[in-house]
Amino acid sequence: MADGGVLVMKLGNAGGAKAPCFDAKVQSGKSPGTGASLSAPLDSVRTLQSTLQAKAKSEAAARFYSLWDKVYRDDVLFEAYRRCCANRGAPGVDGESFEDIEADGLASWLQRLRQELRTKQYRCAPLLRVWIPKANGGQRPLGIPCIRDRVAQMAVLLVVGAIFEEDLFPWQYGFRAGMDAKMALRRIHFGIADRGAREVVDADLSDYFNTIPHGELVRCVARRVADGTVLATIRQWLDAPVVERVDGGGEIRTTVARDTNRGTPQGGVITPLTQKITSSLNDVSCCAAGA
């Protein structure tokens, strides 16, 4: 798990089109002479994840003390950008789009972010509040990070997520690779049709994302992650202020999450990981109570 990197050989929008260019080539420092494109995951990142996951699986009580240097690896940041770009999404509070980044030079943009992370000078920007309609006629608030913060969050997720994947229960289907709601329904059907179960508990946690307690969440993460920089950065994202733009060009800035020590922003890349970790804790509590 040494600090390996990638050499960015061709990045940017070479064709002059408005959409980000996906024919960028990189060469892995771990596999000289093999190329990868911006549309395909890097083998070196998958190897890192497999190593961390194997360690977590073999040692259920193991804590990981040195993770930050993995977060700002060149290949991890490149893969983080690739995934964020594939997800698309609107610009955050700074107005910077993927097109802007690639027009100005992706290689230099990633190196600036890497330098901030490596020197521990990184500070997240406020979230941009956006409202989207709900099926019941209400509105759901989203907190949109700027792309720079999205990439940093994805880099942490690539590293830390592999560790916590081994701690999740097999019946947890939300926000997991290769799993979806249909698989959960098939499991329920199997329990009823083939195993004779006659009771189904249907529960919904009201306003879940906005009420997750920061203290308990960070303690759950710290059970596996002992890297202080990783923990402090996650806390920074949890405490990020929110900016909402109003008619007339004004802005309203709030710090509810920091003031109440509760809530994770819906719209953040790191939010699904916080949901999985805390829901796993809820499942333990339910099992202990005999639910």
C-alpha positions in Angstrom: 0.0 0.0 0.0 2.8 2.3 -0.8 2.1 5.8 -2.1 1.9 5.0 -5.8 0.8 7.4 -8.5 -0.2 7.7 -12.1 1.2 9.8 -14.9 -1.4 11.9 -16.6 -0.5 11.8 -20.3 -3.4 13.5 -22.0 -6.3 15.2 -20.3 -8.8 17.8 -21.2 -11.3 18.4 -24.0 -9.1 17.9 -27.0 -12.0 17.8 -29.4 -13.3 21.1 -28.4 -16.7 19.7 -27.5 -18.7 21.1 -24.6 -19.0 17.8 -22.7 -16.0 16.5 -20.8 -13.6 14.5 -22.9 -13.4 10.8 -22.1 -10.5 9.7 -24.2 -7.9 10.9 -21.7 -5.0 8.4 -21.2 -3.2 7.6 -18.0 -0.3 5.3 -17.3 -0.2 3.5 -14.0 2.9 3.8 -11.9 2.2 0.3 -10.6 1.7 -1.2 -14.1 4.2 0.5 -16.5 3.1 0.5 -20.1 -0.6 -0.2 -19.5 -3.0 2.5 -20.5 -6.4 3.3 -19.0 -9.1 5.8 -20.0 -11.2 8.2 -18.1 -14.2 6.0 -18.7 -12.6 2.9 -17.1 -11.6 2.4 -13.4 -7.9 2.1 -12.6 -6.6 -1.4 -11.7 -4.3 0.2 -9.1 -7.2 1.6 -7.2 -9.1 -1.7 -7.3 -6.0 -3.4 -5.9 -5.7 -0.9 -3.1 -9.4 -1.4 -2.2 -9.0 -5.2 -2.3 -6.0 -5.0 0.0 -7.9 -2.8 2.5 -11.0 -5.0 2.3 -9.0 -8.2 2.8 -7.4 -6.7 5.9 -10.8 -5.6 7.3 -12.3 -9.0 6.6 -9.5 -11.0 8.2 -9.3 -8.8 11.3 -12.8 -7.7 12.5 -11.3 -5.5 15.2 -8.5 -4.0 13.2 -8.1 -0.2 13.1 -6.5 1.6 10.2 -3.9 4.2 11.2 -2.4 5.4 7.9 -5.0 6.2 5.3 -4.6 9.8 4.4 -1.6 9.2 2.1 -3.9 6.8 0.1 -6.5 9.5 -0.3 -4.3 11.9 -2.1 -2.6 9.3 -4.3 -2.6 10.5 -7.9 -4.5 7.4 -9.1 -7.1 7.6 -6.4 -7.8 11.3 -7.1 -8.0 10.5 -10.9 -10.5 7.7 -10.2 -12.4 9.9 -7.8 -12.7 12.6 -10.6 -13.7 10.0 -13.1 -16.6 8.8 -11.0 -17.8 12.2 -10.1 -17.7 13.2 -13.8 -19.6 10.1 -14.7 -22.3 11.1 -12.2 -22.5 14.5 -13.8 -24.3 17.0 -11.5 -24.6 20.7 -11.4 -21.9 23.0 -10.1 -21.7 23.9 -6.5 -21.4 27.3 -4.8 -18.3 28.3 -6.7 -20.0 27.8 -10.1 -17.2 25.6 -11.4 -18.4 22.9 -13.9 -16.6 19.8 -15.3 -16.4 21.6 -18.6 -14.6 24.5 -16.9 -12.1 22.2 -15.2 -11.2 20.3 -18.4 -11.0 23.5 -20.4 -8.5 24.9 -18.0 -6.6 21.6 -17.7 -7.6 18.6 -15.6 -4.0 17.6 -14.8 -3.1 20.9 -13.1 -6.5 21.0 -11.3 -6.0 17.6 -9.8 -2.4 18.5 -8.8 -3.6 21.6 -7.0 -6.2 19.5 -5.1 -3.5 16.9 -4.3 -1.2 19.5 -2.9 -4.0 20.9 -0.6 -4.7 17.4 0.7 -1.1 16.4 1.0 -0.1 19.5 3.0 -3.4 19.4 5.0 -4.4 22.8 3.8 -7.6 21.6 2.3 -10.8 23.3 3.5 -14.2 22.5 2.1 -16.5 25.2 0.6 -20.1 25.8 1.7 -22.8 23.6 0.3 -25.3 25.0 -2.2 -28.9 24.5 -1.2 -31.2 23.3 -3.9 -34.8 22.2 -3.5 -36.3 19.3 -5.5 -40.0 18.2 -5.5 -41.1 15.2 -3.6 -43.9 12.7 -4.7 -46.1 13.9 -1.8 -46.0 17.5 -3.0 -43.4 18.7 -0.6 -39.8 19.6 -1.3 -36.5 17.9 -0.4 -33.5 20.0 0.4 -30.2 19.0 -1.3 -26.8 20.3 -0.2 -24.6 20.3 -3.4 -20.8 20.4 -2.8 -18.6 22.0 -5.3 -16.8 19.6 -7.6 -13.5 20.0 -5.7 -15.2 18.8 -2.6 -17.0 16.0 -4.4 -13.7 14.7 -5.7 -12.1 14.9 -2.3 -15.1 13.1 -0.7 -15.0 10.4 -3.4 -11.3 9.8 -2.8 -12.1 9.3 0.9 -15.0 7.0 0.0 -12.8 4.9 -2.3 -10.4 4.3 0.5 -12.6 4.1 3.6 -15.6 2.5 1.9 -13.7 -0.6 1.1 -13.0 -1.1 4.9 -16.6 -0.7 6.0 -18.0 -2.9 3.3 -16.9 -5.9 5.3 -18.8 -4.7 8.4 -22.2 -4.4 6.7 -24.9 -7.0 7.2 -25.9 -9.2 4.2 -29.4 -7.8 4.4 -28.2 -4.2 3.9 -29.0 -3.3 0.3 -28.9 0.5 0.2 -26.1 2.3 -1.5 -24.0 -0.9 -2.1 -22.4 -1.9 -5.4 -24.2 -4.7 -7.1 -27.2 -4.4 -4.8 -30.6 -2.7 -5.3 -34.1 -2.5 -4.0 -35.3 -5.4 -6.3 -32.8 -7.7 -4.6 -34.2 -6.7 -1.2 -37.7 -7.5 -2.4 -36.6 -10.9 -3.7 -35.1 -11.6 -0.3 -38.5 -10.8 1.4 -40.3 -12.9 -1.1 -38.0 -15.8 -0.4 -38.6 -15.4 3.3 -42.3 -15.5 2.9 -42.7 -18.1 0.2 -39.9 -20.5 1.0 -39.3 -20.1 4.7 -42.8 -19.6 5.9 -42.3 -16.1 7.5 -45.6 -14.4 8.2 -44.5 -11.0 9.6 -42.9 -8.2 7.7 -41.7 -5.0 9.5 -42.1 -1.9 7.3 -40.4 1.1 9.0 -39.3 4.5 7.8 -37.0 6.7 9.8 -38.4 10.2 9.6 -36.0 12.9 8.4 -33.2 10.4 8.7 -30.4 12.3 6.9 -31.1 15.6 8.8 -31.0 13.9 12.2 -27.9 11.7 12.1 -25.9 12.7 15.2 -22.4 13.7 14.3 -20.8 12.4 17.6 -22.2 8.9 17.2 -21.4 8.8 13.5 -17.7 9.9 14.0 -17.4 7.3 16.8 -18.7 4.6 14.5 -16.1 5.6 11.8 -13.4 5.8 14.5 -14.1 2.2 15.4 -12.2 1.2 12.2 -10.4 4.4 11.2 -7.7 5.8 13.5 -6.3 8.3 11.0 -6.9 11.7 12.6 -6.8 13.6 9.4 -9.5 11.4 7.8 -11.7 11.8 10.8 -11.2 15.6 11.0 -12.0 16.0 7.3 -15.2 14.0 7.6 -16.2 16.2 10.5 -15.4 19.2 8.4 -17.8 18.0 5.7 -20.5 17.3 8.3 -20.2 20.9 9.7 -20.1 22.6 6.3 -22.3 25.8 6.2 -25.1 25.9 3.6 -25.7 28.8 1.2 -29.1 29.3 -0.4 -29.5 31.8 -3.2 -32.7 34.0 -3.2 -34.4 36.2 -5.6 -32.6 39.5 -6.2 -29.1 38.0 -6.1 -28.9 37.7 -2.3 -27.7 34.7 -0.3 -28.7 33.1 3.0 -26.0 31.4 4.9 -26.9 28.9 7.6 -24.8 26.6 9.9 -27.6 24.3 11.3 -25.5 21.1 11.0 -22.6 22.6 13.0 -24.9 24.3 15.5 -26.9 21.2 16.3 -24.2 18.6 15.6 -26.7 16.7 13.5 -27.4 15.9 9.9 -25.6 14.9 6.7 -26.2 16.7 3.4 -28.4 14.9 0.9 -26.4 15.4 -2.3 -22.9 14.9 -0.8 -20.8 12.0 -2.1 -19.8 10.9 1.4 -23.5 10.8 2.6 -24.3 7.2 1.5 -21.3 5.9 3.5 -22.6 7.7 6.6 -26.1 6.2 6.0 -24.7 2.7 5.7 -22.6 3.0 8.8 -25.4 4.4 11.0 -28.0 2.0 9.6 -25.7 -0.9 10.4 -25.7 0.4 14.0 -29.5 0.6 14.0 -29.7 -3.0 12.8 -27.5 -4.1 15.7 -29.8 -2.3 18.1 -32.9 -3.9 16.5 -31.3 -7.3 16.7 -30.3 -6.8 20.3 -33.9 -5.8 21.1 -35.2 -8.9 19.4 -36.9 -7.0 16.5 
